[in-house]
Backbone as JSON Lines, residues from 0, in Angstrom:
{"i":0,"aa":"X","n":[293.78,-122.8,25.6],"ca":[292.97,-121.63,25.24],"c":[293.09,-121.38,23.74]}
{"i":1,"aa":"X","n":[291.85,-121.11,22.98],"ca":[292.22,-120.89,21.98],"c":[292.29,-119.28,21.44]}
{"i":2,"aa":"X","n":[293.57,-119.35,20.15],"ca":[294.6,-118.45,20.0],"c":[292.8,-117.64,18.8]}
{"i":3,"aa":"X","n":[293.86,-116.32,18.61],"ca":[292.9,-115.51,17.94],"c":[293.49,-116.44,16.13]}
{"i":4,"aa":"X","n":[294.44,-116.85,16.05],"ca":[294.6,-117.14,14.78],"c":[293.91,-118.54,14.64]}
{"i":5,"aa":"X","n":[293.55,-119.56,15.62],"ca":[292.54,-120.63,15.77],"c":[291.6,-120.57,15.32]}
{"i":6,"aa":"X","n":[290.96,-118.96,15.83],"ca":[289.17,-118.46,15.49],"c":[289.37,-118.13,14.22]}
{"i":7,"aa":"X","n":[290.09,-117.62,14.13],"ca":[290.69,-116.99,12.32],"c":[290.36,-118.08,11.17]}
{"i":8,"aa":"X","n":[291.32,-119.52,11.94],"ca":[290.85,-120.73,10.56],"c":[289.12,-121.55,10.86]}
{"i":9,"aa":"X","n":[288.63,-120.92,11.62],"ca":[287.34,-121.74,12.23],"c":[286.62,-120.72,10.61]}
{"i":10,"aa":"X","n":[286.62,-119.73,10.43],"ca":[285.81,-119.01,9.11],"c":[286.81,-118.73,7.58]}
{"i":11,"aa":"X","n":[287.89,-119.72,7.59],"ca":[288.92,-119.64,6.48],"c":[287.67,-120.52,5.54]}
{"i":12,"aa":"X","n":[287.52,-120.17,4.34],"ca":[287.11,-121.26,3.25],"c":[287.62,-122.53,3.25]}
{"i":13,"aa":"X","n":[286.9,-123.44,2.98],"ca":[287.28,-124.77,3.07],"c":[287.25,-125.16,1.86]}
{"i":14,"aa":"X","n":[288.69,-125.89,1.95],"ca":[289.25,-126.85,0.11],"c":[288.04,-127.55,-0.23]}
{"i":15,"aa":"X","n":[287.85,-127.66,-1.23],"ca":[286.85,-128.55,-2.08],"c":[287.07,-130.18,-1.76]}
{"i":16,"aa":"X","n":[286.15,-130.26,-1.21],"ca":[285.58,-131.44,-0.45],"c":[286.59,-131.77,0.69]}
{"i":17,"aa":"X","n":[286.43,-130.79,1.55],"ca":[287.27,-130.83,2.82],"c":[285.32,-130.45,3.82]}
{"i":18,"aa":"X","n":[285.2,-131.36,4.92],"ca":[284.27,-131.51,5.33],"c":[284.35,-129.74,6.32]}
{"i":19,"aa":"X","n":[283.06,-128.89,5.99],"ca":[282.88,-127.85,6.79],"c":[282.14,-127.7,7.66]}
{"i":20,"aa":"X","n":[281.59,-128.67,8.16],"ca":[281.48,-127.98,9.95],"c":[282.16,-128.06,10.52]}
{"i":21,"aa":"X","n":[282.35,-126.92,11.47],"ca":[283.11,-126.41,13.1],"c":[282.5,-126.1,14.06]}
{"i":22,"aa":"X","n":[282.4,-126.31,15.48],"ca":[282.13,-125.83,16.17],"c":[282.97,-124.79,16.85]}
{"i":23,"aa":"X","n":[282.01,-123.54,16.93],"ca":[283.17,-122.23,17.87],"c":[283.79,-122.85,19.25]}
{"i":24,"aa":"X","n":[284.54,-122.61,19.87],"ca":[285.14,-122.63,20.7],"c":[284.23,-121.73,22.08]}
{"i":25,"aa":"X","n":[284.03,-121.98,22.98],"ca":[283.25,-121.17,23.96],"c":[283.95,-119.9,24.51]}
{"i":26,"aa":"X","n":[285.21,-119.77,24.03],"ca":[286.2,-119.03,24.48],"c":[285.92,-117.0,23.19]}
{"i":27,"aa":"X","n":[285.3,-118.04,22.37],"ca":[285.07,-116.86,21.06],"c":[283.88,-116.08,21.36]}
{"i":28,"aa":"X","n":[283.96,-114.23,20.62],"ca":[283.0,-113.75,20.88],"c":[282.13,-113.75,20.03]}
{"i":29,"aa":"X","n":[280.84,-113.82,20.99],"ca":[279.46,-113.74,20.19],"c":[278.5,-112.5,20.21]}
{"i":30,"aa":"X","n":[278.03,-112.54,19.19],"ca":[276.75,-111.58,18.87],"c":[275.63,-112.32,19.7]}
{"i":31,"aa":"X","n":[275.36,-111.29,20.73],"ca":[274.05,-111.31,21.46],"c":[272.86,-110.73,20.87]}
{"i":32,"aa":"X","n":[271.35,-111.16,20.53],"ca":[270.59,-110.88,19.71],"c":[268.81,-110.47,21.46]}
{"i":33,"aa":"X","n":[268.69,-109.56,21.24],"ca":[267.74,-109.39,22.14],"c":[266.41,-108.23,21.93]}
{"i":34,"aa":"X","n":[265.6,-108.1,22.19],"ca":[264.55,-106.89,22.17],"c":[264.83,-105.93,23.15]}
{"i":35,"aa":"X","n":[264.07,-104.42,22.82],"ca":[264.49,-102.97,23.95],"c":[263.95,-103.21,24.78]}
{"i":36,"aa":"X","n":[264.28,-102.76,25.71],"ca":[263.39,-102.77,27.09],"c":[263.43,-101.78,28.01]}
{"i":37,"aa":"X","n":[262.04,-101.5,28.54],"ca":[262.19,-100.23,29.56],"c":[262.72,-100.25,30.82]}
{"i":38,"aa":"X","n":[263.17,-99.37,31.62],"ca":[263.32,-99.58,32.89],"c":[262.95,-100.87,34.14]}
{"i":39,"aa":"X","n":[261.32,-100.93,33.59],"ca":[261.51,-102.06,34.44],"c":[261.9,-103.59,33.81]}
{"i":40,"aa":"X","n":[262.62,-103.27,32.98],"ca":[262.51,-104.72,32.13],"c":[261.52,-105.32,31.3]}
{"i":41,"aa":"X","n":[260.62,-104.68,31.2],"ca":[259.57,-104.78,29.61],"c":[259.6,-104.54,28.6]}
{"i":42,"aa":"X","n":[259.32,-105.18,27.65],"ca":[259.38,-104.74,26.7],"c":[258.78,-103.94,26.06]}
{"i":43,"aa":"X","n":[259.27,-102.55,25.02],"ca":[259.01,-101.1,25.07],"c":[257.59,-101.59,23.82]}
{"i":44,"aa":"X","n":[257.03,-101.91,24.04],"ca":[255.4,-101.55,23.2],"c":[254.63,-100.45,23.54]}
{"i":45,"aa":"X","n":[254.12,-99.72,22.6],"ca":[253.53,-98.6,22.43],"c":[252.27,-98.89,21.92]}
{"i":46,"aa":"X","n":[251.75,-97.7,22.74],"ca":[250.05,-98.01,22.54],"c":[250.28,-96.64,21.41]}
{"i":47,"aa":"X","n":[249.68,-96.63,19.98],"ca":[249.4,-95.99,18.74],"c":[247.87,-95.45,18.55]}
{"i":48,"aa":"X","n":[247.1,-94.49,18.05],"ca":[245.58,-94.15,17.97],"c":[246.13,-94.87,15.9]}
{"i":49,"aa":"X","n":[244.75,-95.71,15.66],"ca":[244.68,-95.99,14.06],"c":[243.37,-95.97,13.95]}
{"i":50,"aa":"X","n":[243.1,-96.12,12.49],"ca":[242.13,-96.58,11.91],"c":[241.56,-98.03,12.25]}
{"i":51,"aa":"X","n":[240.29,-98.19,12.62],"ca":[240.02,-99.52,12.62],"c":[238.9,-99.6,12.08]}
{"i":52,"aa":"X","n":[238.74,-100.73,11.27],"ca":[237.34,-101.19,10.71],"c":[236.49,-101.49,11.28]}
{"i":53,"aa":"X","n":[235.45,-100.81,11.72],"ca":[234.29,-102.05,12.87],"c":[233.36,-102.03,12.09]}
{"i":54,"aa":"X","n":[232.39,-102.88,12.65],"ca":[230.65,-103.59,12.25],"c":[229.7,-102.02,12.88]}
{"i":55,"aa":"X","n":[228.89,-101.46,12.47],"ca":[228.42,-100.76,12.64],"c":[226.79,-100.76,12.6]}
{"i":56,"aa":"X","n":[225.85,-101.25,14.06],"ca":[224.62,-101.67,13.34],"c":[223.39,-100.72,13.96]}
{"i":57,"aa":"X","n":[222.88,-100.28,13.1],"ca":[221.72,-99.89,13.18],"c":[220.18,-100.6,12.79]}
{"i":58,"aa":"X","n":[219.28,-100.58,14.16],"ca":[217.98,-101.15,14.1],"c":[217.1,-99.87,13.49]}
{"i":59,"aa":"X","n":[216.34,-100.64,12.28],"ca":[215.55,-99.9,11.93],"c":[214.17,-100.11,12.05]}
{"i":60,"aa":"X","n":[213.25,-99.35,12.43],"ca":[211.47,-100.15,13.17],"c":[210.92,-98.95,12.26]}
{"i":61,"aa":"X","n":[209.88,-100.27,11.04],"ca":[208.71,-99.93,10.65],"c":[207.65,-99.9,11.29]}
{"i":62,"aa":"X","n":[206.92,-98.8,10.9],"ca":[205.88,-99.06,11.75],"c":[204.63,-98.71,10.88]}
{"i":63,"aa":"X","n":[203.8,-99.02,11.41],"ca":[202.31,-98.73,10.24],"c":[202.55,-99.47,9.34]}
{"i":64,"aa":"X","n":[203.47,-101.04,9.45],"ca":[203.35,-101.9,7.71],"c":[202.09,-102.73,7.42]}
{"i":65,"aa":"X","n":[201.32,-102.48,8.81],"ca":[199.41,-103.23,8.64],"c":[198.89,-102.31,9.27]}
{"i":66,"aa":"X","n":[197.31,-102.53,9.26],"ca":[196.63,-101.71,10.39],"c":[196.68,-102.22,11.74]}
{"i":67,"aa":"X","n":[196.81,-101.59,12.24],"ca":[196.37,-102.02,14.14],"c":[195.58,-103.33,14.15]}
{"i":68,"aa":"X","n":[195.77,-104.07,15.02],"ca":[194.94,-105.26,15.43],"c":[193.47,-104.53,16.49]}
{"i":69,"aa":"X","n":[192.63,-104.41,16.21],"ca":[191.76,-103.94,17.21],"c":[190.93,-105.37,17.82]}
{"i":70,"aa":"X","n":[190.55,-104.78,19.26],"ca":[189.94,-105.76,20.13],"c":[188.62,-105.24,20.36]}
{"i":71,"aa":"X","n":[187.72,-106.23,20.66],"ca":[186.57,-105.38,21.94],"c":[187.15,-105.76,23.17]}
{"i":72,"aa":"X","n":[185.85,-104.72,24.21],"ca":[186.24,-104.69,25.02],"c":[186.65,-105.6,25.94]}
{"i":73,"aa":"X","n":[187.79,-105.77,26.56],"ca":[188.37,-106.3,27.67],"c":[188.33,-107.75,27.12]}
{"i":74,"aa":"X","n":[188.41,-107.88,25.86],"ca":[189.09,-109.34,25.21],"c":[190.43,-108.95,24.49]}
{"i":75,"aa":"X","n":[191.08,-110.3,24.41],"ca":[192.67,-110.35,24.02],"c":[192.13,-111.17,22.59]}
{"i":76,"aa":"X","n":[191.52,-111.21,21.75],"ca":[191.12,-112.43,20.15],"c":[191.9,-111.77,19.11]}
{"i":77,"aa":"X","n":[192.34,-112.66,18.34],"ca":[193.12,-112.21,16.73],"c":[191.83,-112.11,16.01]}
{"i":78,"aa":"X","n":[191.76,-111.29,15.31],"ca":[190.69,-111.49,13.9],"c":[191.49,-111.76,12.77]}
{"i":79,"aa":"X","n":[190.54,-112.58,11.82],"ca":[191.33,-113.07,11.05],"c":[192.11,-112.29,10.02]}
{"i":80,"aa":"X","n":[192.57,-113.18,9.0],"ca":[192.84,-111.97,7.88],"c":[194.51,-111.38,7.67]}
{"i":81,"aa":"X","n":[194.79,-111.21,9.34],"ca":[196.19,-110.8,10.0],"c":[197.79,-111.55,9.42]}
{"i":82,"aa":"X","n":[197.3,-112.72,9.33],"ca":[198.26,-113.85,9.34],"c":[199.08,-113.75,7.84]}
{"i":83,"aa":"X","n":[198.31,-113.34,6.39],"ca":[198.54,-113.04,5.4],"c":[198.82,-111.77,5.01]}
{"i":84,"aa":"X","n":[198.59,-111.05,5.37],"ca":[199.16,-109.58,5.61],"c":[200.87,-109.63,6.23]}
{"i":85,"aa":"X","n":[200.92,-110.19,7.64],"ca":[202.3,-109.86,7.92],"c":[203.75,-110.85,7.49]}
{"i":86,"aa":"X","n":[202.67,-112.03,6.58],"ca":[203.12,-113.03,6.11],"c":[203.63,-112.36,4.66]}
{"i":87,"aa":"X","n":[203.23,-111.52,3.89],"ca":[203.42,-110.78,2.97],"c":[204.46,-109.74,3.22]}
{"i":88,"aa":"X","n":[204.54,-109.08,4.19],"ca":[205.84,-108.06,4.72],"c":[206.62,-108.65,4.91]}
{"i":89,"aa":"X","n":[206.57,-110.12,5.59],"ca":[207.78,-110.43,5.96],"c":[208.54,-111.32,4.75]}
{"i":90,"aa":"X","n":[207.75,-111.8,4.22],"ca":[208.62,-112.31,2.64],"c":[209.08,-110.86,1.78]}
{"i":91,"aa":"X","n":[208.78,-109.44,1.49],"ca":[209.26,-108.41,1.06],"c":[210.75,-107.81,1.89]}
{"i":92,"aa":"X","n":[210.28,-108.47,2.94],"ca":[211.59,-108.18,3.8],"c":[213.32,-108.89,3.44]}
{"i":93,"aa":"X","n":[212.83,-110.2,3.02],"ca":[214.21,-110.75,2.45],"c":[215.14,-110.45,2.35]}
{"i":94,"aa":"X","n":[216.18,-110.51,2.67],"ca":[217.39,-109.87,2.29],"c":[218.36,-109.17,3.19]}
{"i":95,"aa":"X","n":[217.08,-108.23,4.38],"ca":[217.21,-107.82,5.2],"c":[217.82,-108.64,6.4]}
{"i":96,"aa":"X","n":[218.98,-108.13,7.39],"ca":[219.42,-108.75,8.33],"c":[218.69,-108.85,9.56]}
{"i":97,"aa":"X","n":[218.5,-109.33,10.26],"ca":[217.78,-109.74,11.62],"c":[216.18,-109.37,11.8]}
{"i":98,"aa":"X","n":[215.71,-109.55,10.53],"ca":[214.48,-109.23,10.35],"c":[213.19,-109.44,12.06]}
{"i":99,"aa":"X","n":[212.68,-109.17,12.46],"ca":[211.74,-109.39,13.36],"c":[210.74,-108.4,13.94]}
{"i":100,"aa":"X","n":[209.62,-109.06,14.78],"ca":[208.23,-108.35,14.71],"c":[207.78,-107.93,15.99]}
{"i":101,"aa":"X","n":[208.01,-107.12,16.61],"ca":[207.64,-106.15,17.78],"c":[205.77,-105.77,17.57]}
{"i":102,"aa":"X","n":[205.6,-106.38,18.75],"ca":[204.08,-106.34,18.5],"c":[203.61,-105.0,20.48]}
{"i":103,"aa":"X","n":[203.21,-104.14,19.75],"ca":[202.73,-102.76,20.9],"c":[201.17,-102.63,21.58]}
{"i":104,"aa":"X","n":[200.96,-103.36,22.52],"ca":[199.34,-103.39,23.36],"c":[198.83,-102.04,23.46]}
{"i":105,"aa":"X","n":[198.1,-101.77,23.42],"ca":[197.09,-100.2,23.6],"c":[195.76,-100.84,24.34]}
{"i":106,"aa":"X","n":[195.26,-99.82,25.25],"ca":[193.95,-99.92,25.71],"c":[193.22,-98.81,26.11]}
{"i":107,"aa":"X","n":[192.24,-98.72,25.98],"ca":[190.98,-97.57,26.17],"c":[191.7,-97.12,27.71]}
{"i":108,"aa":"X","n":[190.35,-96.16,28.15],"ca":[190.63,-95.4,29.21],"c":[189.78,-95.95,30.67]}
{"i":109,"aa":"X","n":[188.86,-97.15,30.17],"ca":[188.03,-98.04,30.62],"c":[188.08,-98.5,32.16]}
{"i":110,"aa":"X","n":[188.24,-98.58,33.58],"ca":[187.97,-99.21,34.14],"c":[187.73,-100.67,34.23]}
{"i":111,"aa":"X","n":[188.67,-101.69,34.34],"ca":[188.21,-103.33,34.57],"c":[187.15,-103.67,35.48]}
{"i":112,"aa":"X","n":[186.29,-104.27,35.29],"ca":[185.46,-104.94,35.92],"c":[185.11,-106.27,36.06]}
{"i":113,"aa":"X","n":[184.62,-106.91,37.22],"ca":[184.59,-108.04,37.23],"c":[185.36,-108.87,36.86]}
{"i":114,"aa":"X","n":[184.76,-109.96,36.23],"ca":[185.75,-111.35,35.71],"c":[187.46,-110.59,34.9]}
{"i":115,"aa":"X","n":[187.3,-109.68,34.23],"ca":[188.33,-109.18,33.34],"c":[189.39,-108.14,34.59]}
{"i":116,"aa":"X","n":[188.41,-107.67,35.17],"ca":[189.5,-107.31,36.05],"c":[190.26,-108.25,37.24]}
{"i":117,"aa":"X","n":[189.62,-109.08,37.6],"ca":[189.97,-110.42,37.87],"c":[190.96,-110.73,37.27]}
{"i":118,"aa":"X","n":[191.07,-110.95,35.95],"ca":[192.08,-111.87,35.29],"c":[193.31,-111.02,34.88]}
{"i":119,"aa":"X","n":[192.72,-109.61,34.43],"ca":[194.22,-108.96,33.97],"c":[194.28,-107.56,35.29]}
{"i":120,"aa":"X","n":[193.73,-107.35,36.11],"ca":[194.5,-106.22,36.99],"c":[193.77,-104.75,36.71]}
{"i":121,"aa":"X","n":[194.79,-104.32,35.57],"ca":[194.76,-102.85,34.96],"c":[194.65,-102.77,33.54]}
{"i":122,"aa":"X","n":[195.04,-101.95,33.18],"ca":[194.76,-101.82,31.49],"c":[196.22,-101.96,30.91]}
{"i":123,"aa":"X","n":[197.35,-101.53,31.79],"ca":[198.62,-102.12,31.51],"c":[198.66,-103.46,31.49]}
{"i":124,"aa":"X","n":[198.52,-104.24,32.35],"ca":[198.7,-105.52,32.26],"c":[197.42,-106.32,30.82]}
{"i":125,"aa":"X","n":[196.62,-106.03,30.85],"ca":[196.01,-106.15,30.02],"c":[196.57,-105.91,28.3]}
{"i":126,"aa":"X","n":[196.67,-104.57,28.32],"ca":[197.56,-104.23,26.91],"c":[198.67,-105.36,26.75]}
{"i":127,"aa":"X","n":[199.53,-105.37,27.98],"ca":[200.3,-106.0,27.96],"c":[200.1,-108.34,26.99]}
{"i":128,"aa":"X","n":[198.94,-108.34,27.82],"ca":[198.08,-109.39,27.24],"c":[197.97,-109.89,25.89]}
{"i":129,"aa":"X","n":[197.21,-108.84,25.53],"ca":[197.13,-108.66,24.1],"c":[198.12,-108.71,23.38]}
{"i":130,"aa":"X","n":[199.09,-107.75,23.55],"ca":[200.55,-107.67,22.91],"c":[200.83,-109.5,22.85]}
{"i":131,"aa":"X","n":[201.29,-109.8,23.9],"ca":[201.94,-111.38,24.06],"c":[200.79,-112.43,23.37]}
{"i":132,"aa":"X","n":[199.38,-112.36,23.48],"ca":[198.36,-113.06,22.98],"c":[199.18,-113.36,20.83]}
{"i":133,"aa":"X","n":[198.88,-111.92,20.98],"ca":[198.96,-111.63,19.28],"c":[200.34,-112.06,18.93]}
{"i":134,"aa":"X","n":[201.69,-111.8,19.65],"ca":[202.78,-112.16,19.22],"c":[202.82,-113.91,19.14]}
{"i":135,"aa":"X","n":[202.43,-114.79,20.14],"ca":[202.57,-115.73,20.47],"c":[201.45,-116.32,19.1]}
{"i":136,"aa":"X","n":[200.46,-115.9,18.63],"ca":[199.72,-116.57,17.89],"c":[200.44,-116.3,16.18]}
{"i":137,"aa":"X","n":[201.25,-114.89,16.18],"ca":[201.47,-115.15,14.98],"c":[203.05,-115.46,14.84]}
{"i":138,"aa":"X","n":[203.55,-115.9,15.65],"ca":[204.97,-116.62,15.44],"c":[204.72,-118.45,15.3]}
{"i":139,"aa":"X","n":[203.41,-118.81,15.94],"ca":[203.09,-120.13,15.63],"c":[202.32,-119.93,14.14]}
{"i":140,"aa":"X","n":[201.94,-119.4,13.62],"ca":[201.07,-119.15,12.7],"c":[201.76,-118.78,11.24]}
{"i":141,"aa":"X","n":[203.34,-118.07,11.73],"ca":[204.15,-117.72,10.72],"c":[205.15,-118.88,10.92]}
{"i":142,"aa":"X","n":[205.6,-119.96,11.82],"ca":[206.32,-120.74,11.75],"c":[207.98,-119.77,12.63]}
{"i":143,"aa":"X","n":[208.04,-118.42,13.16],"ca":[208.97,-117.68,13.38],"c":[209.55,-118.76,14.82]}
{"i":144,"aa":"X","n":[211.31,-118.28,14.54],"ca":[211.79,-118.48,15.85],"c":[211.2,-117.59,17.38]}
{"i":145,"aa":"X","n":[211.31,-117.54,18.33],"ca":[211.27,-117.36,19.63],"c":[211.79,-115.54,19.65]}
{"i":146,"aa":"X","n":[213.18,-116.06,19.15],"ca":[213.92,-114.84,19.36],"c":[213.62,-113.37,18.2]}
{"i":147,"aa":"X","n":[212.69,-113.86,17.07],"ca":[212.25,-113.07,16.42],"c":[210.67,-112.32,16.42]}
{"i":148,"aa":"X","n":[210.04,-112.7,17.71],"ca":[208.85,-112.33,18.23],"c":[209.61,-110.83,20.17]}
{"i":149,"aa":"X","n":[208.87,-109.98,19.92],"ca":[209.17,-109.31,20.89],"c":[207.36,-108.43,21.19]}
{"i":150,"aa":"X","n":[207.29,-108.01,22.38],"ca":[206.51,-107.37,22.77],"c":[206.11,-106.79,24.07]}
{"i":151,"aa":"X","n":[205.59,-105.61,24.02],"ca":[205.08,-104.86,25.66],"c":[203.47,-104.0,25.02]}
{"i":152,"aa":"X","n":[203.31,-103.82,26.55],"ca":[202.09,-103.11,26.66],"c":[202.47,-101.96,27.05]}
{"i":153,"aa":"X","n":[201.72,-100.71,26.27],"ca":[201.66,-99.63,27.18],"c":[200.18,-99.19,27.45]}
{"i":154,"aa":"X","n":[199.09,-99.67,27.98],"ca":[198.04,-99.5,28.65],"c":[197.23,-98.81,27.96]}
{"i":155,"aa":"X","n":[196.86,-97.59,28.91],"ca":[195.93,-96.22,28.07],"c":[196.72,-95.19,27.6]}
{"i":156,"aa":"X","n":[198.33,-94.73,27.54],"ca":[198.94,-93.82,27.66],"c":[199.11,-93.22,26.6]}
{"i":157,"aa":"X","n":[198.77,-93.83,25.69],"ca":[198.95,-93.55,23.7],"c":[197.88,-93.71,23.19]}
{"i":158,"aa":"X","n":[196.71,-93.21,23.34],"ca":[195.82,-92.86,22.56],"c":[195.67,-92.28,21.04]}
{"i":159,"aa":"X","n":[195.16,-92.62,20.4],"ca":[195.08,-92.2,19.02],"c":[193.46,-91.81,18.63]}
{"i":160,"aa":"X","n":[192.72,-91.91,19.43],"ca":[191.46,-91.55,19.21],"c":[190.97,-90.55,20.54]}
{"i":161,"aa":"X","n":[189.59,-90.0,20.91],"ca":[189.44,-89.09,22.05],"c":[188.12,-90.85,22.94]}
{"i":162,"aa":"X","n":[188.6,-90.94,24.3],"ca":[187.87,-91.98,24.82],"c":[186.92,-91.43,25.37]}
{"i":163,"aa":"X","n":[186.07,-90.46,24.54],"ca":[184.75,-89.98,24.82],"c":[183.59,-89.94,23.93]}
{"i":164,"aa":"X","n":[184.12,-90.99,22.78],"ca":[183.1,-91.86,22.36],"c":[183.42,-93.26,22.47]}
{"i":165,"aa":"X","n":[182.54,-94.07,21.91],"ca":[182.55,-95.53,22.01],"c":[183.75,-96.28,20.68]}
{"i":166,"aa":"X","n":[183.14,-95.01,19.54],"ca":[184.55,-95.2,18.57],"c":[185.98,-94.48,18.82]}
{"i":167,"aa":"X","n":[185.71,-93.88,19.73],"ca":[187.25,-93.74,19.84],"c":[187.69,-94.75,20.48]}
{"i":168,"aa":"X","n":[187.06,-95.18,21.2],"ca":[187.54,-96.34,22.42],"c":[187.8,-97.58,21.85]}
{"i":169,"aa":"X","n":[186.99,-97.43,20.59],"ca":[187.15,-98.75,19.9],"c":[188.78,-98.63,18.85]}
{"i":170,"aa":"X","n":[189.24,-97.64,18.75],"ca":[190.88,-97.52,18.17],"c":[191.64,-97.3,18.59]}
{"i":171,"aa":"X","n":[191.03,-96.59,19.98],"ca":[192.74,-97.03,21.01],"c":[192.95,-98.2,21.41]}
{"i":172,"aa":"X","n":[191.96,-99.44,21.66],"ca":[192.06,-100.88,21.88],"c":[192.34,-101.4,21.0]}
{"i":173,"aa":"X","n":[194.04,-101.63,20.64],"ca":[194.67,-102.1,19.75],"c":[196.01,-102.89,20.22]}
{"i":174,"aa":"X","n":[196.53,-103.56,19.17],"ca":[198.06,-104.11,18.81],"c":[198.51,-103.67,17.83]}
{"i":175,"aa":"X","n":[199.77,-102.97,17.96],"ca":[200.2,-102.15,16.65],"c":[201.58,-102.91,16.45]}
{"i":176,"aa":"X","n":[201.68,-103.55,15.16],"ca":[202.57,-104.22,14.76],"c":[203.76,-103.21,14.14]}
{"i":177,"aa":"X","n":[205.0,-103.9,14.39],"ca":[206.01,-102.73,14.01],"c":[207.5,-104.08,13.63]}
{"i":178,"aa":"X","n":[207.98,-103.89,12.0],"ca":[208.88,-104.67,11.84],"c":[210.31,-104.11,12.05]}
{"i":179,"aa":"X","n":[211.23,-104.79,12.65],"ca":[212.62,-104.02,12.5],"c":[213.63,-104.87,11.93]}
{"i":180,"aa":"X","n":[214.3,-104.48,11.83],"ca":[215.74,-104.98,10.71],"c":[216.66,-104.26,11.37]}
{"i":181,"aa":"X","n":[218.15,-105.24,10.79],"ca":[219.19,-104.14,11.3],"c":[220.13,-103.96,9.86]}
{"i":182,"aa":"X","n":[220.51,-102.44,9.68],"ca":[221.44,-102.39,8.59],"c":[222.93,-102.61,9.35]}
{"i":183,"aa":"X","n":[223.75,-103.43,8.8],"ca":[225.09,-103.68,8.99],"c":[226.02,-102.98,8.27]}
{"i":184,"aa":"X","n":[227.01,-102.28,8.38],"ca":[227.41,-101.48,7.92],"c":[228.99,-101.28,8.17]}
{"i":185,"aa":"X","n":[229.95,-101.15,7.59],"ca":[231.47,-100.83,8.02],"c":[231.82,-99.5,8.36]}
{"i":186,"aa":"X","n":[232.2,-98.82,9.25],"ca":[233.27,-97.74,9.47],"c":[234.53,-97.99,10.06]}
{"i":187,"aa":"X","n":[235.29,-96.82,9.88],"ca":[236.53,-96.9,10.51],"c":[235.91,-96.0,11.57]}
{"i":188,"aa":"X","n":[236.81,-96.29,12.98],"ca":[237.1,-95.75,14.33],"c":[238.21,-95.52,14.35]}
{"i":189,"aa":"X","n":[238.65,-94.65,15.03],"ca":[239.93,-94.35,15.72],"c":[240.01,-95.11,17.1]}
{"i":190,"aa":"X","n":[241.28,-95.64,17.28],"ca":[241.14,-96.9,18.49],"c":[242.94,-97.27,18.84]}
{"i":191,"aa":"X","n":[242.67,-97.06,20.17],"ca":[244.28,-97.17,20.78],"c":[244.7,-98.54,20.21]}
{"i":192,"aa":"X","n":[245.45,-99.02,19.64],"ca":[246.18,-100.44,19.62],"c":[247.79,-100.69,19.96]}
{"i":193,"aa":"X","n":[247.95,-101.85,20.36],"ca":[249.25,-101.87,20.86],"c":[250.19,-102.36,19.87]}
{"i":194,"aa":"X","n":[251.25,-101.89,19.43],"ca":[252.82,-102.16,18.4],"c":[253.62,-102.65,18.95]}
{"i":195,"aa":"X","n":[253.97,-103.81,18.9],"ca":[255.08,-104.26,19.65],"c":[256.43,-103.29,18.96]}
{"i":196,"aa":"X","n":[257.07,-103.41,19.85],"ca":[258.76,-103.13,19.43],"c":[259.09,-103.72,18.31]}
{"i":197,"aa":"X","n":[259.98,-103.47,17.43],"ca":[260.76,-104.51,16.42],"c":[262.24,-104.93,17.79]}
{"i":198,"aa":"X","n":[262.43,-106.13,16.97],"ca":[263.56,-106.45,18.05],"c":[264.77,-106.11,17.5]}
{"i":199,"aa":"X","n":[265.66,-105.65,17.85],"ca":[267.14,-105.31,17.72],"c":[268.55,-105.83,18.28]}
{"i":200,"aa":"X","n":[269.64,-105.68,17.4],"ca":[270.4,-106.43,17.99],"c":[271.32,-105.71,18.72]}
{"i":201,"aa":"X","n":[271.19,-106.35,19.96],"ca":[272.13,-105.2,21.14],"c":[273.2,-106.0,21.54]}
């Protein structure tokens, strides 16, 4: 067994060029090095409220950056002209993050008939038409990805003219183009995060 004056010369300085490694003896005491722990044997981490930095994004939708696309009746056609106009907004747009073009169907107060009601139903589905007609022609036309073309119809429900003349009827039958962007932006939140323990020697 080894003596306490044994352990004593195991940490005596060693003569100049007297070889110093030792191994302790298993018999000697050691410093046990471990982390706190709770009751059930976990370790004590605490959930803290801090500051955190997040991404903060807001979509912003222009609207009125052309005039309305107008149709006659119970046709879905681009007129020309369109293609250089939104081709012009969207190069002013530059810079801007997730730039893209939401295109909005409108239709008179009209009744479908025949062949047209045949083909589109109602005036929802129809608006709806138009909307997808016009998006689909100017994302091939502007060269745009897929994911930067969006659109719906809302039928007769948004009128902008009275459909008790022939010109009013002729400006609620529209596509109203609308660009959006998103501003990206930093804030801090307040947000539970977890601290581990520091470890200690027990």
């Amino acid at each position: 067994m080894l003596t306490h004056a044994d352990a004593a010369s195991l940490y005596e300085p060693a003569a100049l060029g007297q070889a110093v490694e030792k191994q302790a003896g298993t018999d000697l005491p050691r410093d046990v090095w471990g982390q706190n722990k709770d009751a059930d044997g976990k370790q004590d981490d605490k959930l803290v409220m801090k500051k955190v930095k997040e991404k903060a994004v807001k979509t912003v939708k222009l609207q009125n950056v052309v005039p309305p696309i107008h149709f006659a009746s119970g046709e879905a056609e681009i007129p020309t002209g369109y293609v250089d106009l939104l081709r012009n907004v969207l190069d002013s747009m530059k810079g801007k993050d997730n730039v893209r073009l939401h295109f909005v169907g409108h239709t008179d107060n009209a009744q479908l008939y025949g062949e047209v009601r045949m083909k589109y139903g109602d005036n929802l589905t129809l608006s709806r038409e138009r909307a997808g007609v016009t998006a689909e022609h100017f994302q091939r036309a502007l060269h745009l990805p897929a994911e930067s073309i969006t659109y719906e119809g809302l039928g007769e429900s948004k009128p902008i003219a009275s459909n008790a003349t022939e010109q009013g009827k002729a400006q609620n039958r529209r596509v109203e183009v609308e660009v959006w962007y998103d501003e990206i932006t930093d804030m801090l939140v307040d947000k539970e995060v977890v601290v581990a323990s520091e470890i200690n020697r027990v």
